[in-house]
Coordinates of C-alpha atoms (C1' of nucleotides) in Angstrom, one line a residue:
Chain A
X1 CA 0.0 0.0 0.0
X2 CA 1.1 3.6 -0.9
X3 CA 2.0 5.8 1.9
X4 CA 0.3 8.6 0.2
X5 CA -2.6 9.6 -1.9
X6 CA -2.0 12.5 -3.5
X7 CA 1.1 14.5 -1.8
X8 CA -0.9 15.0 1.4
X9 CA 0.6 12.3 4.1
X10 CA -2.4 10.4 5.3
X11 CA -1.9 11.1 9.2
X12 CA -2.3 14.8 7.8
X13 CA -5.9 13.7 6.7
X14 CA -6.8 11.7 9.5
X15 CA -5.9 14.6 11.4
X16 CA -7.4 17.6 9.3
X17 CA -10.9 15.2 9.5
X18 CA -10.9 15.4 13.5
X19 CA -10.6 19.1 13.4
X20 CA -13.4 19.0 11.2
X21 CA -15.4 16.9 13.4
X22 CA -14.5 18.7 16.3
X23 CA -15.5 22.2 14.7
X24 CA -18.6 20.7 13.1
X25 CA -19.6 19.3 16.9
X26 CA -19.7 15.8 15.3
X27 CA -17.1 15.6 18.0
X28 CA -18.0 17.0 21.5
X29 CA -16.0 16.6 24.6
X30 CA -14.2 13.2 24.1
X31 CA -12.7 11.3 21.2
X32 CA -13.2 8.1 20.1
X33 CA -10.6 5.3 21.1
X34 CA -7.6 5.2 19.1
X35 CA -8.8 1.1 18.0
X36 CA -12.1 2.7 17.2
X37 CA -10.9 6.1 15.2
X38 CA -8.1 3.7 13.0
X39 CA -11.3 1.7 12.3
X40 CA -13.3 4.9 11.6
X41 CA -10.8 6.3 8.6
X42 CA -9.3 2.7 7.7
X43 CA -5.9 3.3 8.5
X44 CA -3.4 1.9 11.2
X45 CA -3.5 2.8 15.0
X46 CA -0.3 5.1 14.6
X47 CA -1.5 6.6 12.3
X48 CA -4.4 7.8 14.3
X49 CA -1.5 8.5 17.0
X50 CA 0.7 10.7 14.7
X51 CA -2.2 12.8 13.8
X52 CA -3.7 13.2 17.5
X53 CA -0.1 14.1 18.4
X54 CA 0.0 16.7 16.1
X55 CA -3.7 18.0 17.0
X56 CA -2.2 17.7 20.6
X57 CA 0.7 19.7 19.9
X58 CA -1.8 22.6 18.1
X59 CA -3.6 22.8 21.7
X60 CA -6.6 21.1 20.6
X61 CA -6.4 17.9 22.0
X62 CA -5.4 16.4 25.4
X63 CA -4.7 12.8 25.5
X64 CA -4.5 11.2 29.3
X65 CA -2.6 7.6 29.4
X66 CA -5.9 5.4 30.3
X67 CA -8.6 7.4 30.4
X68 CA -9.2 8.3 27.1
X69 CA -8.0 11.9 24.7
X70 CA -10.1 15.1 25.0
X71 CA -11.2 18.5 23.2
X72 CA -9.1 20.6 25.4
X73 CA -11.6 23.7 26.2
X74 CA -10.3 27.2 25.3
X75 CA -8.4 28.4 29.1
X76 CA -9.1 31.8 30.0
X77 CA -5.9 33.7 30.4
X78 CA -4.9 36.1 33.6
X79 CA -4.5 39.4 32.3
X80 CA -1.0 40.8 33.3
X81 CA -1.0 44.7 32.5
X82 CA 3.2 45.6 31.7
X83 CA 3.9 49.3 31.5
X84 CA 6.0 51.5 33.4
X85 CA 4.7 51.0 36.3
X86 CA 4.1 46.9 36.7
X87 CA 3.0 44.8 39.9
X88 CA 2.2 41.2 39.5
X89 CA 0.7 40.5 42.3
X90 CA -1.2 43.5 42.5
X91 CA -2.6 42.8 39.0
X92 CA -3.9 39.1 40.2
X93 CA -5.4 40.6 43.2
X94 CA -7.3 43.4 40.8
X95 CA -8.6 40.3 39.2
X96 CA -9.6 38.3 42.1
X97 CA -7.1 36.0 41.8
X98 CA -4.9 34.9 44.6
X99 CA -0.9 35.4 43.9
X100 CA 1.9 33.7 45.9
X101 CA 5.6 33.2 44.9
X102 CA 7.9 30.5 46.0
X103 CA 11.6 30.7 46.5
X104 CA 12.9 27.3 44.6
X105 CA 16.5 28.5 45.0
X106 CA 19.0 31.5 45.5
X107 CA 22.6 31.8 44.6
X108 CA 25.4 34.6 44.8
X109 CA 27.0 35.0 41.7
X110 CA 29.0 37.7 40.1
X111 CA 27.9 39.7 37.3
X112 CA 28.9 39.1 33.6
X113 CA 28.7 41.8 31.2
X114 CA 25.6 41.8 30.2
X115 CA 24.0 41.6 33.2
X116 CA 26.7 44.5 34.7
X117 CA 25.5 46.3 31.4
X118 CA 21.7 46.3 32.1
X119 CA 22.1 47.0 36.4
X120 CA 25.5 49.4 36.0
X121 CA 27.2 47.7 37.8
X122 CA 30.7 46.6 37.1
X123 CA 31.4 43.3 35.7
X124 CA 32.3 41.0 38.7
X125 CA 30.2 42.7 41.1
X126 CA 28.4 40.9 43.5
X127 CA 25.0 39.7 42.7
X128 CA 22.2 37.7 44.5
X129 CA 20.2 35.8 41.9
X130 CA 16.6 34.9 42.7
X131 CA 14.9 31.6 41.0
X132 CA 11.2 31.8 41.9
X133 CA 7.9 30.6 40.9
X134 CA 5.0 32.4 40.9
X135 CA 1.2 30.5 41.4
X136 CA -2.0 32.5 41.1
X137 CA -5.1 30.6 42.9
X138 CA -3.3 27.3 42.8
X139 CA -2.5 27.4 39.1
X140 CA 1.4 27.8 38.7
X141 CA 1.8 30.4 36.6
X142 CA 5.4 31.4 35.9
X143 CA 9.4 31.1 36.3
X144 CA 11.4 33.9 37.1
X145 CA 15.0 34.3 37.6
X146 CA 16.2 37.8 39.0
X147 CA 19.3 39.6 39.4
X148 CA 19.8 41.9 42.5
X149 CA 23.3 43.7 43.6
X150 CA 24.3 41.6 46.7
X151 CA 25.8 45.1 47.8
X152 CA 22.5 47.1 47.6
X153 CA 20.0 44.5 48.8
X154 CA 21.8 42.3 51.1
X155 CA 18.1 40.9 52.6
X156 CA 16.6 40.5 49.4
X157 CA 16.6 36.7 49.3
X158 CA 15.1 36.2 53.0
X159 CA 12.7 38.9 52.2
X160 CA 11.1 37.3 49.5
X161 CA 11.2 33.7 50.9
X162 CA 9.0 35.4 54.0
X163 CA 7.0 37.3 51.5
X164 CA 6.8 35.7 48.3
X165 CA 6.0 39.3 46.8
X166 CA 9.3 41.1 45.2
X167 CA 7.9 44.8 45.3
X168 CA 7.5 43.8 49.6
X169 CA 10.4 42.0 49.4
X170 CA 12.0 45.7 47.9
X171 CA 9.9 47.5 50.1
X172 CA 11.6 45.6 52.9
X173 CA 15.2 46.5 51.5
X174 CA 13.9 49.8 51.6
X175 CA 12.8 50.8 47.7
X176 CA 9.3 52.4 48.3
X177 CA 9.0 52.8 44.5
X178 CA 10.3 51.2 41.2
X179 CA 8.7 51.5 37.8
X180 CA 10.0 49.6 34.6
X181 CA 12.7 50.6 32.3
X182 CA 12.4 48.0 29.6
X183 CA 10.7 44.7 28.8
X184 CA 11.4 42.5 25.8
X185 CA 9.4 39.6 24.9
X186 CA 10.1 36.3 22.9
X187 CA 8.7 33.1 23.3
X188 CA 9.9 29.7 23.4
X189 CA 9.1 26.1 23.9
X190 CA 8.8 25.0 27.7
X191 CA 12.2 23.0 28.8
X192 CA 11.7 20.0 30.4
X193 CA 12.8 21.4 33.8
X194 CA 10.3 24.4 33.8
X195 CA 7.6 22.0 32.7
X196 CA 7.6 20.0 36.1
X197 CA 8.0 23.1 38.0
X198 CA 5.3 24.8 36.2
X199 CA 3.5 21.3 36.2
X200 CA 2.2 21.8 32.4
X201 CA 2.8 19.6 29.1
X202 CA 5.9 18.8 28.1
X203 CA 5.4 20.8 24.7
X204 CA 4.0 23.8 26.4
X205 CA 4.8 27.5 25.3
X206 CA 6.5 30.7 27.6
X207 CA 6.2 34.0 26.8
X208 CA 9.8 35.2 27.8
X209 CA 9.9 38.5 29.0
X210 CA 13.6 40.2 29.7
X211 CA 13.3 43.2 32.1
X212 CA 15.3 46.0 33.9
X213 CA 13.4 47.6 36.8
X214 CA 14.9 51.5 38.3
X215 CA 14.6 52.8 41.1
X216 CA 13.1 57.0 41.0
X217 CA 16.4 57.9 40.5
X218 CA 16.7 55.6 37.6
X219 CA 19.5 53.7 39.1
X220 CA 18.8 50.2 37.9
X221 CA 17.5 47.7 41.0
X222 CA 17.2 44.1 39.2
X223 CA 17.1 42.3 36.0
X224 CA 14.4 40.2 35.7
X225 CA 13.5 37.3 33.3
X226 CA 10.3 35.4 33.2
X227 CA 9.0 33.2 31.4
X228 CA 5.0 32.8 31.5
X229 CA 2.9 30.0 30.5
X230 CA 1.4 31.3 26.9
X231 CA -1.8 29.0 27.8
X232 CA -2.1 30.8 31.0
X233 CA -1.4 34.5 30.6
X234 CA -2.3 37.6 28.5
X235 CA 0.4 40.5 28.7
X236 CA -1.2 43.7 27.8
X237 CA 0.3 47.2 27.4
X238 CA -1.3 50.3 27.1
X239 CA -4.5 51.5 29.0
X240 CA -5.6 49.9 32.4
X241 CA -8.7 49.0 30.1
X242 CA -10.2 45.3 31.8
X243 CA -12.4 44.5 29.1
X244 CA -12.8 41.0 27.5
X245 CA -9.7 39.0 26.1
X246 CA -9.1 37.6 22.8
X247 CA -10.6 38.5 19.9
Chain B
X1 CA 12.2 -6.4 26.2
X2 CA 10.8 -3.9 28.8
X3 CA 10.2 -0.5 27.6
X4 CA 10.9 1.0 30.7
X5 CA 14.7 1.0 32.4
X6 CA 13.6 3.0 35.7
X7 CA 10.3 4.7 34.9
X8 CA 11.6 6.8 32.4
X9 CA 10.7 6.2 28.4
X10 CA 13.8 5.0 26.6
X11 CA 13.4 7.9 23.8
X12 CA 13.5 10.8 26.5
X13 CA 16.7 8.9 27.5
X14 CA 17.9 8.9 24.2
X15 CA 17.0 12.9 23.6
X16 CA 18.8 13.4 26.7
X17 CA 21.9 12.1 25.8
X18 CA 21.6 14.2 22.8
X19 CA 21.1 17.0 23.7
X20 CA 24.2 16.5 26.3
X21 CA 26.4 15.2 23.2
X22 CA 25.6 19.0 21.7
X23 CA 25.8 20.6 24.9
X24 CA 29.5 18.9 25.5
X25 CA 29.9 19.8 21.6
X26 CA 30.1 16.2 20.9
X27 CA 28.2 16.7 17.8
X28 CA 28.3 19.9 16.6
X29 CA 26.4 20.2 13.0
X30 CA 24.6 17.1 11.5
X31 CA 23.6 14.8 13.5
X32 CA 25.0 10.9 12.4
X33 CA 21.9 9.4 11.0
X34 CA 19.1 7.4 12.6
X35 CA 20.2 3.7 12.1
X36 CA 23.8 5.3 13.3
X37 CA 22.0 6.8 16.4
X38 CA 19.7 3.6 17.0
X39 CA 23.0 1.1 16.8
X40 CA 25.0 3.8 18.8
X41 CA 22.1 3.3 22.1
X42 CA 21.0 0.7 20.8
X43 CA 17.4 1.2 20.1
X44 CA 15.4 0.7 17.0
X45 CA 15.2 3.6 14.8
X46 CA 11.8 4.7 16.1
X47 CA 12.9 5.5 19.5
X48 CA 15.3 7.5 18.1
X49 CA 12.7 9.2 15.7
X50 CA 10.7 9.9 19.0
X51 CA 13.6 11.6 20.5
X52 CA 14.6 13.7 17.6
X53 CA 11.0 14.4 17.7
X54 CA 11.2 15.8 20.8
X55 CA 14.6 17.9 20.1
X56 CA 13.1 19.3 17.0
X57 CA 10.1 20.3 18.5
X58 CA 12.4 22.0 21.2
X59 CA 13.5 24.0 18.3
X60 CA 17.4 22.3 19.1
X61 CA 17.4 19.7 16.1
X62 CA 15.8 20.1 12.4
X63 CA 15.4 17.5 10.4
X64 CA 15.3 17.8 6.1
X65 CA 14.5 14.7 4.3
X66 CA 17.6 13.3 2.1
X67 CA 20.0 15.5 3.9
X68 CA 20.2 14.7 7.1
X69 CA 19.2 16.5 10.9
X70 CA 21.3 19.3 11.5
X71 CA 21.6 20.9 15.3
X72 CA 19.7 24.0 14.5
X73 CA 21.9 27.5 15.3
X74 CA 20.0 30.4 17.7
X75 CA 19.0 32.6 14.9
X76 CA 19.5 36.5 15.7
X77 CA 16.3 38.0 16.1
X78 CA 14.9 41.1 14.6
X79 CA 14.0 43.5 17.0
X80 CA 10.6 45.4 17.4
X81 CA 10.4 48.1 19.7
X82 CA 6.2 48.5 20.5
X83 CA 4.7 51.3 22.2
X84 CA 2.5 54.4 21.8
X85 CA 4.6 54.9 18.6
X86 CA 4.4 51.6 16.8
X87 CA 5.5 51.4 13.5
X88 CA 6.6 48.5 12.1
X89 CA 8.8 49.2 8.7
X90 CA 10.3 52.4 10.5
X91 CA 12.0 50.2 13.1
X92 CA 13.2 47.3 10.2
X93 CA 14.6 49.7 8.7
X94 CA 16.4 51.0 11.5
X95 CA 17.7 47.6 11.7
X96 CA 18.9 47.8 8.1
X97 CA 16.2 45.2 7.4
X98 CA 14.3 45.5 4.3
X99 CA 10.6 45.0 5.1
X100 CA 8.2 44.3 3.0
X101 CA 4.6 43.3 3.1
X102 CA 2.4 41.6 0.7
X103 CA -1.0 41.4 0.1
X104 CA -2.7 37.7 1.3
X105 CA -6.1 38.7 0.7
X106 CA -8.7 41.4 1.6
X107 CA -12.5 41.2 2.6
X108 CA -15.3 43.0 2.7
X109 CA -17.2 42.1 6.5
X110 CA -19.5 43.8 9.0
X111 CA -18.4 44.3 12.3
X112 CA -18.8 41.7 15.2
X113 CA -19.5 43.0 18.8
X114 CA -15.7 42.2 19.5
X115 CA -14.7 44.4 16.3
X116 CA -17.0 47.1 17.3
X117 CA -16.4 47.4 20.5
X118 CA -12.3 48.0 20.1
X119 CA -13.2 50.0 16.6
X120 CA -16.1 52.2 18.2
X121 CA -18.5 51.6 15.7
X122 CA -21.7 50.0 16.1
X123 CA -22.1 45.8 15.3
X124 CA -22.9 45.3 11.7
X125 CA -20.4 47.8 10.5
X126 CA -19.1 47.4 7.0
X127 CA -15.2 47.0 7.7
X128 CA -12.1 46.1 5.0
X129 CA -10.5 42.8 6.3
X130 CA -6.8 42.8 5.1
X131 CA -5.0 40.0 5.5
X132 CA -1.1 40.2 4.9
X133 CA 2.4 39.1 5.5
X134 CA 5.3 41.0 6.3
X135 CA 8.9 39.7 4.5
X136 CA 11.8 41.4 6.2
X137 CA 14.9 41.2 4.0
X138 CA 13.6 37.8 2.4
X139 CA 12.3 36.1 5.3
X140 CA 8.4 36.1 5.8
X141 CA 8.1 37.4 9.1
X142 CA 4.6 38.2 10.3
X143 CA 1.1 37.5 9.2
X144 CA -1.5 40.1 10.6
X145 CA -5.3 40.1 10.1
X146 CA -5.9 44.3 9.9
X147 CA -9.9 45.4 10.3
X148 CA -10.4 49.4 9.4
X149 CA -13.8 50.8 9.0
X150 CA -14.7 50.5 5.2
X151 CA -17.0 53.9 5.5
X152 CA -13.6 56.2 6.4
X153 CA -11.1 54.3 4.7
X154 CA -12.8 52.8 1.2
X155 CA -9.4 52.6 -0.6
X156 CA -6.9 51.2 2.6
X157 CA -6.8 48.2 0.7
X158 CA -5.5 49.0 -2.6
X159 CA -3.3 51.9 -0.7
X160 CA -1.4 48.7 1.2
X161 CA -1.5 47.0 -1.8
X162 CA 0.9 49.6 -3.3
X163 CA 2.3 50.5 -0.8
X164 CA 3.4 47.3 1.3
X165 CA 3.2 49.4 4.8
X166 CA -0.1 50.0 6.9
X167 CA 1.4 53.2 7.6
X168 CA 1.9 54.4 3.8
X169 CA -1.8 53.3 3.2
X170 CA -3.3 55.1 5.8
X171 CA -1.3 58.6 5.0
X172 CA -2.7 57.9 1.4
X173 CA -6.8 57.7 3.0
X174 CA -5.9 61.1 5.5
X175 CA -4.2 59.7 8.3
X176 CA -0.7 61.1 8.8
X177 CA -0.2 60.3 12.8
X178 CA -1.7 57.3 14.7
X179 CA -0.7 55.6 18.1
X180 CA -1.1 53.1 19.6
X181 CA -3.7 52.3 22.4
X182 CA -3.7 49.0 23.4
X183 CA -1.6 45.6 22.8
X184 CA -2.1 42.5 23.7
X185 CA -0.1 39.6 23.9
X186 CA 0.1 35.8 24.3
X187 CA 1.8 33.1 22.4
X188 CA 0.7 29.7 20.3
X189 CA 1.9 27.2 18.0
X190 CA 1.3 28.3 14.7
X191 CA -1.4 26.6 12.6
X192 CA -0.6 24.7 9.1
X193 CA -1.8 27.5 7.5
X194 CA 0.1 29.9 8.7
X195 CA 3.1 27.7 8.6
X196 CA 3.0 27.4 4.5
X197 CA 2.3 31.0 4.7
X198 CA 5.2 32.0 6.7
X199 CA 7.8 29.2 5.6
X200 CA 8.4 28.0 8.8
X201 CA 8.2 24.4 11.0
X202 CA 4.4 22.8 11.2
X203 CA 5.5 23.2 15.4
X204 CA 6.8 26.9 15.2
X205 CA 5.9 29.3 17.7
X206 CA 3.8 32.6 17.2
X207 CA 4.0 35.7 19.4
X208 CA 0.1 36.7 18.9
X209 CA -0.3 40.5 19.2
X210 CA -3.4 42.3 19.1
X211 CA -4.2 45.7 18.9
X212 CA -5.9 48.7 18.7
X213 CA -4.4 51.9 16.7
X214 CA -6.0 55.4 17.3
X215 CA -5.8 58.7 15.6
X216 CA -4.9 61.8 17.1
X217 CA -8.0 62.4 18.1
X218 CA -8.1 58.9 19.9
X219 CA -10.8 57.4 17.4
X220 CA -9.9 53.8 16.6
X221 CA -8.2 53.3 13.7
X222 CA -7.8 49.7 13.0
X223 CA -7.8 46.8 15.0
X224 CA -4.8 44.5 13.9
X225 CA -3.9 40.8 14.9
X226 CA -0.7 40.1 14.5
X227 CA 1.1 36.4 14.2
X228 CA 5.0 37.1 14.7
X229 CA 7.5 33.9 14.2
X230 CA 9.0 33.7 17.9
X231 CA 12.3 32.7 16.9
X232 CA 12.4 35.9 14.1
X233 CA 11.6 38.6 16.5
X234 CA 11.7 40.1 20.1
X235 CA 9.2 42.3 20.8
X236 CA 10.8 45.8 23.4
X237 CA 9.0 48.0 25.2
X238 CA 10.8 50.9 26.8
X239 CA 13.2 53.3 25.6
X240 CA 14.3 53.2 22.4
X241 CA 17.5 51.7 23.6
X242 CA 19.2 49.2 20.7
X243 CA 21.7 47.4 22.8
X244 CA 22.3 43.6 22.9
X245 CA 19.5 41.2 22.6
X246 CA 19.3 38.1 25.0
X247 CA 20.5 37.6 28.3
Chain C
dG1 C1' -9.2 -4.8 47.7
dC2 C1' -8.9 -7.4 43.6
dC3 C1' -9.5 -8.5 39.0
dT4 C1' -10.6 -7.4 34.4
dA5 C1' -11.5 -4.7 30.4
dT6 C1' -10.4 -0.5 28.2
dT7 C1' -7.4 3.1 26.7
dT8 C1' -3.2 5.4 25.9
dG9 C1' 2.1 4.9 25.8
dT10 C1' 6.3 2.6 24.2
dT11 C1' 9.1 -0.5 21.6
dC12 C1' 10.6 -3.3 17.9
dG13 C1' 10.0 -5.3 13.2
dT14 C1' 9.3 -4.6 8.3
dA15 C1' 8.3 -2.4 4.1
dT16 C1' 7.9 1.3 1.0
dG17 C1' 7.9 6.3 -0.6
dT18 C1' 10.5 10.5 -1.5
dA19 C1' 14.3 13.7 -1.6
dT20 C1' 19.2 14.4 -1.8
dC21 C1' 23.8 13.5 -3.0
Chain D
dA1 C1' 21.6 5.2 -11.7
dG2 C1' 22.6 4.0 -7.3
dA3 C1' 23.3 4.8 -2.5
dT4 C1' 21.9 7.3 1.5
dA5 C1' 18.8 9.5 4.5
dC6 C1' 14.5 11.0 6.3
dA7 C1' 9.1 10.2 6.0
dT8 C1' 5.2 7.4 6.2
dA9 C1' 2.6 3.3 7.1
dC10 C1' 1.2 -1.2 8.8
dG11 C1' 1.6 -5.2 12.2
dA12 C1' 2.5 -7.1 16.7
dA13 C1' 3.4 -7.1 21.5
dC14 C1' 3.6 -5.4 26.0
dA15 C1' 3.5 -1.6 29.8
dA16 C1' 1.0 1.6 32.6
dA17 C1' -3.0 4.1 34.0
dT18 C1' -7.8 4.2 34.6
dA19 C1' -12.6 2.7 35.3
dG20 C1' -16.0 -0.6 36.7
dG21 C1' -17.7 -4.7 38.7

DNA sequence: GCCTATTTGTTCGTATGTATC
DNA sequence: AGATACATACGAACAAATAGG
């Protein structure tokens, strides 16, 4: 037998004919069996595999090792306002949700250029660097890994173990006020260590945001990358405007 | 033969040692080939499909039929700087990028209550869908879904069209400052579509933007959905600072 | 709690198609 | 044309998790 039909690889079809299915309602809530589905188009049970996996990998699908696969239901995102002036856990709270951070590790390290480059500091200086986890209402939510001078905010670490907030943990170090200086955003594929901490799919997607916060005097205070689950989170920039997501 | 060692699927094994062999620089370009790789940990040659799978859904490995898989270099992305003063050509060619955008297809459609509400207008508005891709310097880039009111701007489409810039267009229909008001962000896999569109991996990853533009006089100007290749582009917001990307 | 049937996950075997060198 | 390499497809078997009796 032919692999293909006409140029299209057949696990392509199988797959586009689910989608259908699914977006017709012929398919509601849970699939068909895997036996049952290679039946259904008359083709092999990996078949049906390669094309769930690839209907998995689009978001669509959820398979779960005996139980069965599913139409995974559109999440609603947390909405996660980034300006100058940018407070995560105030931003969950607006939204009655309920943030908490997590210490999973500290280190003192010395600065490399880059990161002397984006706090001024020298290169070598002292640094404490911050690995935390952030979980709004239960949900883990993202990774972050900061930068602080060791020099400036020797407390920082213990203060944000105790707090689990880094504008308190600040506060605490004696910064009243901070706002943004810059933010850049990419996004990447979830590594297998951020996926158990951020207990999500192996395949899942971060929004990876790079920032520098200052102080009012614009001295810088810490660098600070984070990566987000995509499936989990909505930046938006602009106007404090709360109206509905997506479009 | 068990499948399992210690809990732990032989192909994630497999990947594992892979990607250690190009951490340690053990293999450095092409990959040796899947029977080499299966005799080498001796697996069959679909566990080590699985793990190269894996890798090239990572983004580490890429795989072209008849050559061979090749360990895939960090490409250097283009940046784009978004803010109250977006514009998207200005900054390419800041870059010295060549930008470029083409016309996908355009549609005449009336205004959802989404669409109106972020356009001002009332539901059942006649609006001009454009649908386009941007192509910096050869590389297909973006792909953006644009809605403008069809009553102010009845020629927006041919203007782009011409013109190959959203801001071009609009000075031709009147417009000669906008800003922006609101961005959203999030990120997904891309879709096959898009991925023929934009010449990239079926598993690539899309930085989805949506906004709202608004004249001077803060009327909406367009709403626009934009679909940016993650490993193409970094999205900055801040000061217009072009120093080093990454971290 | 135990057993069994069901369902997804992993592995190997084998064969053929398609692209590249 | 031939060899090599990745892509697709089918078949068979067993593992692991779940659900139900």
């Amino acid at each position: 037998m032919s692999p293909f039909e006409d140029g299209v690889a057949r696990w392509r079809r199988v797959a586009d004919e689910i989608r259908s299915a699914i977006g017709e309602g012929a398919i509601v809530d849970v699939l068909p069996s895997e036996v049952d589905l290679a039946e259904r188009y008359g083709v092999n049970r990996h078949t049906v595999r390669r094309a769930i996996a690839s209907l998995a990998a689009e978001g669509l699908l959820r398979a779960e090792r005996g139980r069965g696969t599913f139409v995974s239901a559109a999440p609603k995102r947390a909405v996660y306002p980034i300006g100058p002036r940018t407070r995560f856990s105030e931003s969950m709270l607006k939204q009655s949700l309920e943030p908490s951070g997590r210490l999973i590790r500290s280190e003192r390290v010395v600065a490399d250029t880059v990161l002397a480059g984006l706090l001024e500091l020298r290169p070598g200086a002292p640094l404490h660097r911050l690995d935390s986890l952030s979980v709004v209402s239960g949900m883990p939510m993202s990774r972050s890994v900061s930068h602080f001078s060791a020099e400036r905010f020797p407390g920082i670490i213990d203060a944000y173990a105790e707090t689990g907030s880094i504008t308190a943990a600040l506060a605490r170090e004696g910064v009243t006020d901070y706002r943004r200086r810059e933010t850049r955003l990419t996004a990447e594929r979830v590594t297998t260590k951020d996926a158990d901490l951020l207990s999500c799919a192996p395949d899942a997607i971060v929004l990876i945001s790079t920032a520098v916060d200052v102080d009012l005097e614009d001295r810088p205070i810490q660098s600070i990358r984070t990566k987000f689950l995509a499936d989990r989170m909505e930046l938006v920039l602009g106007p404090p405007d709360q109206s509905a997501s997506g479009l």
